[in-house]
XYZ file of C-alpha atoms in Angstrom:
716
model
C 112.429 68.641 117.085
C 112.554 66.814 120.658
C 113.748 68.363 123.913
C 116.562 66.490 124.225
C 117.740 67.209 121.068
C 117.169 70.926 121.618
C 119.318 70.708 124.715
C 122.271 68.731 122.846
C 122.077 71.171 119.862
C 122.091 74.028 122.282
C 125.336 72.573 123.897
C 127.047 71.978 120.684
C 126.058 75.533 119.194
C 128.226 78.481 118.619
C 126.231 80.307 121.562
C 127.409 77.783 124.070
C 131.157 77.820 122.810
C 131.136 81.657 123.115
C 129.574 81.360 126.471
C 132.422 79.135 127.751
C 134.845 80.926 125.954
C 133.827 84.225 127.367
C 133.730 82.874 130.807
C 137.147 81.220 130.668
C 138.746 84.348 129.506
C 136.966 86.684 132.210
C 137.106 84.109 135.091
C 140.409 82.782 134.668
C 142.786 85.834 135.475
C 140.802 86.669 138.742
C 141.168 82.940 139.802
C 144.898 83.063 139.305
C 145.535 86.299 140.815
C 143.116 85.560 144.093
C 145.469 82.483 144.729
C 148.250 84.979 145.324
C 146.230 87.253 147.193
C 145.931 89.812 144.306
C 142.467 89.592 143.492
C 141.903 93.357 142.552
C 144.661 92.856 139.948
C 143.213 89.865 138.526
C 139.196 91.628 138.448
C 140.933 94.579 136.600
C 142.723 92.149 134.062
C 138.982 90.414 133.755
C 137.467 93.836 133.328
C 139.726 94.204 129.988
C 138.757 90.639 129.100
C 135.176 91.246 129.346
C 135.528 94.491 127.241
C 137.421 92.918 124.345
C 134.915 89.789 124.165
C 132.285 92.360 123.348
C 134.003 92.604 120.010
C 134.585 89.159 119.684
C 131.576 88.766 117.078
C 131.136 85.825 114.409
C 132.823 86.277 111.330
C 136.340 85.849 109.295
C 139.405 85.589 111.616
C 140.878 88.263 110.091
C 137.921 90.370 111.055
C 138.114 89.075 114.720
C 141.754 89.884 114.903
C 141.381 93.308 113.793
C 138.393 94.170 115.864
C 139.894 93.099 118.872
C 143.171 94.611 118.213
C 141.367 97.868 117.694
C 139.222 97.356 120.683
C 142.529 96.989 122.944
C 143.602 100.044 121.579
C 140.376 102.307 122.409
C 139.695 100.774 125.635
C 143.067 101.292 126.880
C 142.768 105.295 125.837
C 139.514 105.382 127.131
C 140.593 104.043 130.520
C 143.448 106.346 130.435
C 141.609 109.404 129.753
C 139.154 108.970 132.159
C 141.374 108.063 135.207
C 143.196 111.100 134.452
C 140.329 113.668 134.367
C 137.633 111.895 136.949
C 138.601 114.183 139.591
C 137.230 116.800 137.550
C 133.422 116.874 137.292
C 133.104 119.091 134.661
C 135.735 117.452 132.272
C 134.345 114.266 133.125
C 130.784 115.575 132.042
C 132.598 116.791 128.758
C 134.342 113.490 128.233
C 130.841 111.546 128.455
C 129.461 113.816 125.984
C 132.276 113.713 123.443
C 133.177 109.837 123.838
C 129.684 108.856 123.873
C 129.013 110.750 120.275
C 132.262 109.527 118.977
C 132.042 105.698 119.828
C 128.444 105.753 118.987
C 129.074 106.822 115.684
C 131.208 103.736 115.173
C 128.053 102.231 114.166
C 128.432 103.729 110.453
C 131.259 101.159 110.071
C 128.871 98.033 111.006
C 128.175 95.589 114.040
C 131.786 94.923 114.769
C 132.987 98.705 114.817
C 129.823 99.433 117.097
C 130.985 96.668 119.363
C 134.115 98.282 119.778
C 132.754 101.560 120.258
C 130.312 99.858 123.126
C 133.581 98.381 124.734
C 135.362 101.657 124.881
C 132.223 103.141 126.807
C 132.076 100.499 129.131
C 135.536 100.808 130.244
C 134.768 104.783 130.552
C 131.829 104.144 132.814
C 133.420 101.384 135.056
C 136.632 104.145 135.452
C 134.176 106.998 136.284
C 134.330 105.969 140.083
C 138.158 105.331 140.152
C 140.206 107.685 142.311
C 143.422 107.062 141.247
C 146.777 108.983 140.697
C 148.371 109.291 137.442
C 150.885 106.481 137.860
C 147.971 104.207 139.193
C 145.769 105.507 136.189
C 148.613 103.968 133.931
C 148.967 100.665 135.708
C 145.162 100.525 135.880
C 144.934 100.863 132.120
C 147.813 98.683 131.628
C 146.178 95.825 133.611
C 143.047 96.462 131.597
C 145.210 96.385 128.559
C 146.566 92.856 129.547
C 143.169 91.839 130.063
C 142.392 92.503 126.671
C 145.327 90.970 125.174
C 145.010 87.718 127.122
C 141.139 87.277 125.979
C 142.616 88.417 122.285
C 145.026 85.341 122.359
C 142.704 82.924 123.744
C 140.166 83.590 121.244
C 142.748 83.500 118.449
C 144.094 80.114 119.799
C 140.654 78.725 119.731
C 139.944 80.119 116.140
C 143.415 77.974 115.156
C 142.561 75.237 117.015
C 139.048 74.743 115.384
C 139.479 76.736 112.258
C 136.096 75.519 110.981
C 134.084 74.924 113.523
C 132.425 78.222 114.196
C 131.523 78.448 110.295
C 130.197 74.663 110.973
C 127.844 75.801 113.875
C 126.521 78.852 112.057
C 125.810 77.038 108.620
C 123.762 74.325 111.306
C 121.632 77.428 112.475
C 121.264 78.748 109.162
C 120.137 75.312 107.893
C 117.638 74.988 110.805
C 116.180 78.218 110.056
C 115.520 77.505 106.360
C 113.685 74.426 107.657
C 111.424 76.645 109.861
C 110.661 78.798 106.652
C 109.745 75.656 104.549
C 107.337 74.473 107.616
C 105.685 77.786 107.315
C 105.416 77.141 103.019
C 103.770 73.616 103.882
C 101.361 75.058 106.131
C 99.819 77.021 102.544
C 98.512 73.554 101.410
C 96.401 73.347 104.495
C 92.702 74.465 104.066
C 92.645 75.641 107.508
C 95.386 78.156 107.301
C 95.231 81.633 107.890
C 97.023 82.733 104.655
C 97.651 86.567 105.807
C 98.940 85.583 109.189
C 101.178 82.805 107.680
C 102.592 85.242 104.917
C 103.718 87.376 107.929
C 105.440 84.796 109.768
C 107.064 83.935 106.616
C 108.384 87.312 106.020
C 109.494 87.436 109.247
C 111.310 83.922 108.902
C 112.663 85.241 105.778
C 114.577 88.102 107.930
C 115.997 85.439 109.902
C 116.975 83.278 107.363
C 118.825 86.038 105.558
C 120.690 86.898 108.629
C 122.274 83.498 109.063
C 123.088 83.088 105.202
C 124.695 86.342 105.077
C 126.559 85.575 108.348
C 127.559 81.983 106.680
C 128.657 83.824 103.563
C 131.269 86.085 105.091
C 132.766 83.013 107.181
C 133.083 81.025 104.308
C 133.944 83.459 101.395
C 136.280 85.723 103.073
C 138.113 82.901 104.462
C 141.325 81.771 102.419
C 141.342 78.641 104.282
C 137.878 78.159 103.414
C 138.234 78.668 99.892
C 141.432 76.108 99.542
C 140.407 73.372 97.287
C 142.535 71.117 99.036
C 140.499 71.960 102.331
C 138.016 69.059 102.507
C 135.864 70.501 105.599
C 136.018 74.065 103.909
C 134.855 72.230 100.598
C 132.064 70.588 102.512
C 130.883 73.525 104.051
C 130.748 75.599 100.977
C 128.978 72.755 98.912
C 126.414 72.548 101.320
C 125.778 76.198 101.817
C 125.290 76.820 98.145
C 122.932 74.091 97.995
C 121.077 75.300 100.851
C 120.811 78.973 99.267
C 119.139 77.344 96.107
C 116.817 75.116 98.152
C 116.179 78.360 99.994
C 115.279 79.458 96.475
C 113.337 76.627 95.606
C 111.167 76.927 98.762
C 110.328 80.733 97.641
C 109.509 79.271 93.969
C 106.782 76.826 95.346
C 104.130 79.744 95.760
C 100.907 79.991 94.028
C 97.348 81.274 94.295
C 96.445 79.296 97.043
C 92.865 79.905 97.639
C 92.424 79.136 94.066
C 94.813 76.313 94.521
C 92.294 74.748 97.486
C 89.322 75.866 95.591
C 90.469 73.700 92.466
C 91.989 70.625 94.504
C 91.229 70.945 97.904
C 88.757 67.898 97.856
C 91.457 65.771 96.050
C 93.749 64.825 98.765
C 96.542 65.934 96.830
C 97.159 69.089 98.625
C 97.559 67.241 101.997
C 100.396 64.939 100.320
C 102.311 67.838 99.198
C 101.899 69.170 103.150
C 103.196 65.912 104.740
C 106.220 65.699 102.008
C 107.489 69.333 102.386
C 107.030 68.389 106.055
C 109.353 65.733 105.792
C 112.045 67.711 103.946
C 111.875 70.015 106.542
C 112.856 67.452 109.225
C 115.490 66.009 107.035
C 116.952 69.490 107.327
C 116.575 69.812 110.898
C 118.526 66.160 111.256
C 121.288 67.743 108.886
C 121.326 70.961 111.199
C 121.794 68.543 114.348
C 124.512 66.656 112.710
C 126.698 69.545 111.495
C 126.299 71.692 114.553
C 127.015 68.590 116.918
C 129.902 67.512 114.716
C 128.396 63.885 113.959
C 129.125 61.637 111.237
C 126.242 62.214 109.158
C 123.392 59.139 108.755
C 121.654 58.340 105.347
C 119.058 60.428 104.102
C 115.414 59.501 104.433
C 114.385 57.655 101.129
C 111.981 59.765 99.700
C 110.928 57.328 96.921
C 107.615 56.292 98.313
C 106.744 59.991 99.333
C 107.354 61.379 95.673
C 105.383 57.946 94.345
C 102.578 59.016 96.516
C 102.471 62.459 95.131
C 102.424 61.214 91.548
C 99.765 58.817 92.137
C 97.789 61.639 93.963
C 98.095 63.927 90.845
C 97.126 60.785 88.725
C 94.051 60.124 90.380
C 93.239 64.155 90.182
C 93.025 63.725 86.372
C 90.894 60.211 86.449
C 88.709 60.563 89.326
C 88.018 64.388 89.347
C 88.572 65.051 85.789
C 90.909 68.185 86.270
C 93.751 69.574 84.683
C 96.766 68.431 86.766
C 99.370 70.619 85.309
C 99.896 73.130 88.168
C 100.079 70.206 90.473
C 102.953 68.599 88.266
C 104.766 71.945 88.613
C 104.392 71.859 92.096
C 105.771 68.039 92.037
C 108.901 69.419 89.860
C 109.573 71.823 92.629
C 109.435 69.019 95.517
C 111.333 66.617 93.612
C 114.178 69.215 93.385
C 113.819 70.338 96.977
C 114.037 66.304 97.894
C 117.206 65.859 95.544
C 118.880 68.960 96.866
C 118.439 67.639 100.238
C 119.627 64.147 99.590
C 122.864 65.578 97.548
C 123.701 67.654 101.003
C 123.959 64.441 102.523
C 125.763 62.823 100.260
C 128.759 65.185 100.569
C 129.690 63.221 103.773
C 130.990 60.732 101.845
C 134.494 61.141 101.217
C 134.640 59.706 97.520
C 131.474 61.778 96.620
C 133.077 64.799 98.247
C 136.275 64.680 96.500
C 134.518 64.261 93.163
C 132.856 67.542 93.663
C 134.042 71.090 92.474
C 133.163 74.244 93.344
C 131.665 75.779 90.293
C 132.587 79.375 89.739
C 134.693 79.662 92.823
C 135.901 83.067 91.648
C 132.434 84.416 91.779
C 131.758 83.456 95.317
C 133.186 86.940 96.703
C 130.647 88.935 94.861
C 127.824 87.401 97.403
C 129.639 88.911 100.399
C 128.790 92.272 101.475
C 131.983 94.512 101.960
C 132.270 97.274 104.602
C 133.788 100.523 103.795
C 136.039 101.794 106.539
C 136.739 105.325 104.659
C 136.810 108.353 107.006
C 134.378 109.902 104.016
C 131.622 107.488 105.202
C 132.073 109.072 108.609
C 131.747 112.517 107.691
C 129.298 111.850 105.176
C 127.079 111.006 108.114
C 127.580 114.026 110.240
C 124.300 115.459 109.388
C 120.811 115.493 110.808
C 119.168 113.439 108.132
C 121.304 110.240 109.292
C 119.929 108.257 111.748
C 123.270 107.101 113.232
C 124.156 110.761 113.836
C 121.003 111.422 115.531
C 121.206 108.172 117.781
C 124.880 109.344 118.505
C 123.776 112.935 119.765
C 121.084 110.981 121.783
C 123.563 108.873 123.678
C 125.713 111.410 124.360
C 123.085 113.943 126.034
C 121.177 110.970 128.007
C 124.446 109.520 129.037
C 125.181 112.641 130.228
C 121.739 113.190 132.139
C 122.619 109.672 133.624
C 125.562 111.085 135.045
C 124.143 114.225 136.214
C 121.283 112.018 138.143
C 123.714 109.610 139.571
C 125.846 112.780 140.650
C 123.345 114.981 142.300
C 120.881 112.438 143.902
C 121.500 109.920 146.218
C 120.890 106.574 144.265
C 123.585 104.255 145.737
C 127.330 103.188 145.750
C 127.294 101.802 142.409
C 125.376 104.479 140.324
C 127.472 103.467 137.285
C 124.730 100.959 136.682
C 122.389 103.894 135.515
C 124.774 104.744 132.874
C 125.546 101.045 132.000
C 121.689 100.434 131.709
C 121.447 103.520 129.331
C 124.338 102.266 127.358
C 122.941 98.684 126.830
C 119.219 100.059 126.281
C 119.397 102.858 123.886
C 119.426 101.844 120.244
C 118.846 103.819 117.272
C 115.242 103.106 116.687
C 112.366 103.666 119.123
C 111.212 99.720 118.973
C 114.626 98.117 119.624
C 115.195 100.717 122.646
C 111.547 99.859 124.117
C 112.270 95.920 123.382
C 115.666 96.110 125.105
C 114.288 97.983 127.931
C 111.422 95.404 128.857
C 114.067 92.798 128.695
C 116.282 94.422 131.075
C 113.870 95.452 133.491
C 112.276 91.600 133.610
C 115.534 90.277 133.602
C 116.953 92.517 136.299
C 113.913 92.082 138.509
C 113.651 88.211 138.450
C 117.287 87.816 138.159
C 117.992 90.069 141.504
C 115.215 88.541 143.571
C 116.586 85.233 142.558
C 120.161 86.206 143.650
C 119.439 87.590 146.757
C 117.547 84.460 147.784
C 120.556 82.456 146.568
C 122.593 84.680 148.834
C 120.349 84.308 151.892
C 119.957 80.439 151.878
C 123.137 79.566 150.333
C 126.098 80.124 152.542
C 128.476 77.414 151.423
C 131.302 79.244 149.327
C 132.249 76.340 146.956
C 128.280 75.945 145.984
C 128.322 79.590 145.106
C 131.183 79.508 143.163
C 129.919 76.901 141.087
C 126.551 78.716 140.877
C 128.605 81.791 139.748
C 130.118 79.497 136.838
C 126.855 78.273 135.823
C 125.210 81.639 135.813
C 128.292 83.266 134.048
C 128.225 80.637 131.106
C 124.545 80.986 130.525
C 124.474 84.818 130.850
C 127.010 84.957 128.072
C 125.500 81.944 125.914
C 122.135 83.825 125.952
C 123.265 87.501 125.022
C 123.123 87.216 121.253
C 119.822 84.817 121.315
C 117.585 85.955 124.545
C 118.660 88.816 125.940
C 115.979 88.527 128.760
C 117.367 85.199 129.788
C 121.037 86.732 129.715
C 120.204 89.294 132.251
C 118.363 87.102 134.305
C 121.469 84.852 134.656
C 123.821 88.014 134.797
C 122.062 89.939 137.607
C 122.414 86.760 140.273
C 126.409 86.183 139.033
C 126.985 89.939 139.438
C 125.501 89.769 143.087
C 127.458 86.403 143.960
C 130.787 88.389 142.681
C 130.020 91.104 144.927
C 129.355 88.944 147.949
C 133.144 87.332 146.983
C 134.466 90.791 146.935
C 133.334 91.629 150.047
C 129.557 92.851 149.614
C 128.240 93.691 153.150
C 124.458 94.074 152.512
C 123.535 91.611 149.321
C 119.697 92.367 149.578
C 120.856 95.896 149.551
C 122.924 95.675 146.655
C 120.021 93.838 144.888
C 117.518 96.387 145.591
C 120.183 99.181 144.431
C 120.793 97.241 141.072
C 117.153 97.341 140.662
C 116.461 100.557 141.479
C 119.275 101.916 139.074
C 118.024 99.846 136.205
C 114.388 101.448 136.214
C 116.252 104.773 136.464
C 118.298 103.947 133.469
C 115.344 102.253 131.599
C 113.375 105.199 132.664
C 115.500 107.834 130.906
C 116.765 105.974 127.976
C 112.922 105.315 126.815
C 111.890 108.853 127.666
C 114.991 109.983 125.391
C 113.686 108.059 122.390
C 110.184 110.073 122.547
C 111.723 113.371 123.578
C 115.628 113.693 121.937
C 115.956 113.904 117.999
C 113.133 111.028 117.690
C 113.339 108.337 115.007
C 110.182 106.778 113.811
C 110.526 103.930 110.839
C 107.839 105.803 109.090
C 110.506 108.325 108.168
C 113.072 105.974 107.076
C 110.863 103.350 105.072
C 110.810 104.933 101.704
C 114.319 103.598 100.645
C 113.482 100.234 101.819
C 110.353 100.334 99.736
C 112.155 101.527 96.385
C 114.700 99.126 97.087
C 112.684 96.357 97.318
C 110.862 97.238 93.905
C 114.113 97.667 92.064
C 115.279 94.271 93.312
C 111.893 92.750 92.094
C 112.485 94.440 88.751
C 116.007 93.171 88.285
C 114.874 89.738 89.188
C 112.117 89.935 86.683
C 114.345 90.581 83.967
C 115.596 87.192 84.500
C 112.313 86.153 82.900
C 112.871 88.568 79.899
C 116.181 87.010 79.344
C 114.653 83.600 79.149
C 111.713 84.699 76.683
C 114.445 86.691 74.490
C 116.698 83.550 74.712
C 119.611 85.799 75.236
C 122.722 84.515 77.257
C 121.982 83.709 80.722
C 124.501 84.215 83.318
C 123.814 82.137 86.313
C 126.084 84.195 88.524
C 124.335 87.394 87.470
C 121.024 85.654 88.177
C 122.186 84.392 91.673
C 123.160 88.141 92.826
C 119.715 89.492 91.516
C 118.051 86.674 93.501
C 120.280 87.669 96.671
C 119.554 91.257 96.022
C 115.593 90.510 96.172
C 116.400 88.548 99.496
C 118.433 91.288 101.370
C 115.985 93.827 99.935
C 112.884 91.997 101.467
C 114.785 91.091 104.547
C 115.238 94.905 105.052
C 111.804 96.016 104.683
C 110.580 93.271 106.859
C 112.870 94.165 109.495
C 111.647 97.668 109.259
C 108.222 96.830 109.365
C 108.585 94.682 112.557
C 110.152 97.509 114.393
C 107.357 99.734 113.189
C 104.964 97.399 114.747
C 106.732 97.878 118.131
C 106.135 102.007 118.153
C 103.477 103.814 119.333
C 100.173 103.469 117.227
C 100.280 107.206 116.342
C 103.792 106.842 114.780
C 102.579 103.843 112.635
C 101.856 105.788 109.531
C 99.921 103.127 106.630
C 101.239 100.223 108.548
C 98.540 98.100 107.052
C 99.382 99.362 103.742
C 103.208 98.839 104.225
C 102.421 95.282 105.199
C 100.246 94.764 102.132
C 103.078 96.203 99.927
C 105.721 93.815 101.638
C 103.454 90.904 100.906
C 102.945 91.615 97.626
C 106.527 92.300 96.758
C 107.033 88.853 98.548
C 104.615 87.038 96.473
C 106.071 88.875 93.318
C 109.567 87.647 94.127
C 108.013 84.341 94.747
C 106.003 84.170 91.493
C 109.111 85.183 89.372
C 111.248 82.481 90.655
C 108.414 80.153 89.790
C 108.166 81.566 86.326
C 111.930 81.258 85.991
C 111.685 77.190 87.137
C 109.141 76.753 84.950
C 110.523 78.364 81.717
C 113.805 76.500 82.342
C 112.139 73.043 82.477
C 110.303 73.562 79.233
C 111.777 71.733 76.138
C 111.076 74.448 73.564
C 111.090 77.992 74.540
C 108.664 80.023 72.261
C 106.121 82.288 73.842
C 103.047 84.186 72.238
C 102.447 87.657 71.776
C 99.928 87.632 75.158
C 102.787 86.476 77.220
C 105.112 88.878 76.279
C 102.739 91.860 76.383
C 102.011 90.835 80.081
C 105.605 90.733 80.944
C 106.027 94.112 79.504
C 103.084 95.464 81.315
C 104.369 93.837 84.708
C 108.029 95.740 83.892
C 106.630 98.835 83.012
C 104.375 98.753 86.381
C 107.454 98.217 88.558
C 108.980 101.017 86.802
C 105.942 103.341 87.509
C 106.167 102.188 91.576
C 110.030 103.024 91.550
C 109.515 106.523 90.362
C 107.051 107.218 92.916
C 109.757 106.601 95.752
C 112.550 108.311 93.676
C 114.363 111.492 95.606
C 116.913 113.883 94.021
C 119.931 112.487 95.668
C 118.896 108.471 94.831
C 121.207 106.895 92.554
C 119.507 106.823 89.129
C 117.569 103.516 88.433
C 119.052 101.583 85.454
C 115.855 100.607 83.805
C 117.491 99.324 80.388
C 114.601 96.678 79.563
C 115.391 93.614 77.614
C 114.677 93.884 74.040
C 111.543 91.318 73.894
C 110.452 89.824 70.438
C 107.284 91.552 68.808
C 106.054 88.085 67.442
C 106.591 84.461 67.686
C 105.437 81.461 66.155
C 103.463 80.430 68.858
C 104.347 76.519 68.416
C 106.789 75.978 70.382
C 104.769 74.845 73.756
C 101.923 72.756 74.003
C 98.447 74.150 74.670
C 98.563 73.221 78.727
C 102.427 74.869 78.813
C 100.781 78.010 76.980
C 98.032 77.981 79.233
C 100.059 77.842 82.667
C 102.793 80.461 81.993
C 100.322 82.602 80.642
C 98.228 82.169 84.183
C 101.469 82.713 85.795
C 102.351 85.913 83.787
C 99.188 87.220 84.156
C 99.233 86.774 88.232
C 102.635 88.615 87.779
C 100.956 91.409 86.168
C 98.167 91.852 88.553
C 100.520 91.702 91.469
C 102.493 94.548 90.046
C 99.447 96.522 89.579
C 98.464 96.321 92.879
C 101.819 97.403 94.109
C 101.646 100.264 91.877
C 97.974 101.026 93.683
C 99.404 100.181 97.258
C 102.451 102.733 96.456
C 99.825 105.943 96.347
C 99.835 106.762 99.908
C 103.488 106.548 100.345
C 104.146 108.827 97.747
C 104.255 112.387 99.914
C 105.177 110.485 103.209
C-alpha cells in the first residue's frame, strides 16, 4: 500500500477517531473552566473523563454503555474511599492491597471489565497524594464523576450520530489483515520461500485475523440495529463480513504439500502465475479495506478474467508440453476462482439494486457465532485459587503496587512519586512475556518522549505553539494506544510535560528527569515481580490450548466423514466447527508467541510446540481442502482405502486428545460418524480417486505426526 494511502487510512481509521474523541472529552472541560479562572476544577473533571475513556473499548453500543456506567460508579467510589483514608498510611496501604487485588480480578469478566478495574485503580493512584477534608473529598469525587458522565454522554452521542462507523472501520481493518494473510499464502508458490518461516508468519497472522473477526462479529451480530433487514448499511456490512470469513476459509483451503508441488510443477511456470493472481486478489482486498475505512464509494472491481484465463492456459501447457497430470493444479484453480468470485461479489454489494436483492441467509443463526461473556459471581469465586492464572496475577499486582507505594513513601524519588505506581499498573500483565514487552515499550517511549518534551519546552516559549503541540501529542498518544504502545508513550510523555508547564511547573527538565527515573523504578519492580512473585510461565498453561486445538481439528474433520457417509450436512454446524478451529488455532498461536518472549530456561519443548502448531494448522487446511474438493465432485462415492484412511486419521486425533486429558476436563464427545464399510467404487473417475486418496493420505500422515509430537507434552 502506498504511503499516502496508509496515512489516509490511518486518519479515517477507528484508532484516529478514538484519539480525537478522547482528546476532546479530556481537554474540553479544562479549556472551558480555564476561561473562568477555575483550571483546577476543569483538570479534575478532565481526570474523570480520562478514567472513563479507558473502558470505551470497541464493541456493541449496549456493552459500551454498560461498561462506562459501571466505570463511573467504581471510579467515584474509589475516589471517595482514597480521599477519606489517604491521611492514614496504614489504611492507605491496606486499601492498595485490597483494591488492586479486587479490580485486577475483574479480568475474569473480559477485556472491558478489566479496563473498568484499571480505571478505578488509576483514580485511586492519582488521589493518593490529595490531602483533602471530607467535604473536599466529596466535591473532588463528584467532579471526577461529572467528568466521567460528560465523557459517557460524548461517546454515546458519537455512537448515535454515526451508529455504523465503528463497525465499518473495524471491518475495514479485518479485510486488510485477511489480505495480509493471503499474501503470505501466495509466498508458498515461490521456489525461494522459506516454508518453515512462512508457516510461522502465517500462524501469527491468523491470530491477528481472528482478533479482528471476533471484534467485527460482536459489533455486527450483537447490535439490533445492524441486524434489521430494513437497515441498508447494516445488511451491507454483514454480507461483506460473511463473504470475508468464507474467503478466509478458502484461503486456508489453498494449502498443499508445497515441496512436492514445486518438485512436480516448479519448472512449468504455472506456480508463478498462481502467485501473481493471488497477490492481485490481496491487492483488491486492500482496496476494499481502504474504501470501507475511508467511507468512499466503491469503484468497480478489477476484472480477473484475463488472470484466470492465463492460469487455465498455463495448466493446459503443463499437460501438453510437460506431459504431467494437472488435476491438482485444476483444484487450486477452482479455489482461486472461488476467491476471485467472492472478492467481486463483495464489490457488487455497493450497487443498491444488487444489495436490495441480497438476503442474509440463516439470519437467526448469526448469534451463535458470537462468544458470550458470563458475569455470574460464580465465575469470580471459581477463580479464587492458585490454579487460576488471573488469581495469581491479582495477588502479584496487589503486592507489587504495595511495594511501589512503600518505595515512593520511604525514599526521596520526587514530587510525583505516584508515577511509580502508574508505571507498575500499566506494565504488569498476567504473563511474563507481555510484561517484558510492555516494560521495554514504556522505557523507550518515556526516555525518547521525555528528551523530546524537555527540548520542546527549552526552545519553544510561545504558549500558543505549545498548546497546538499539546493537542497534536494528545491525539497521537490516544490514537496509538491500541496499535503501538511505544509510539503512544512517546507522544504521551511530552504532552504531560507541556501540561505541567501550563499548570505552573517550575523546572521542566527536572520533571522530565523525575518521570524517567520513576518509570525505571516502576519498570524494574514490575519485571522483577514477574520472576519472583507467583510467576506464571506459558509452558504451565499450554496443555489446555493443545487439547482444544486437537478437539477443534477432530470436529472439523468430522465434516469430511459426514460428506463421505452422505449424511445431512448442516451448513451452520459446519461453519461453527470452522470458527472453533480458528479460535483454538489463534489461542495456541498466541500462547507460543508469548512463550517465545520468555527466558530460554522457561521455554520447555518450544521447538516441538512450534511443530505441533504448524502440523495442526496444516491439518485444518488439508481438511478445508478435502471438504471443498468433495463438495465439487458430481458423484460422491468413495473407495474402501479412502474410508480406512479417514478412520485412521480420526483415531489418531482421538489418541492425541487422550494424551492431554485432565481429571477436571469436560468429557470429549468422540461420537464417530458411521462410515460405510464397502462402496461400489464407480462414482469418481480415476484422477479424482487418486487425488482424494493422496489428500486423505496426507491427512493421515499429519495426524500420525501429531500423535508423535504430542509425546513430550504428556507429563509436562
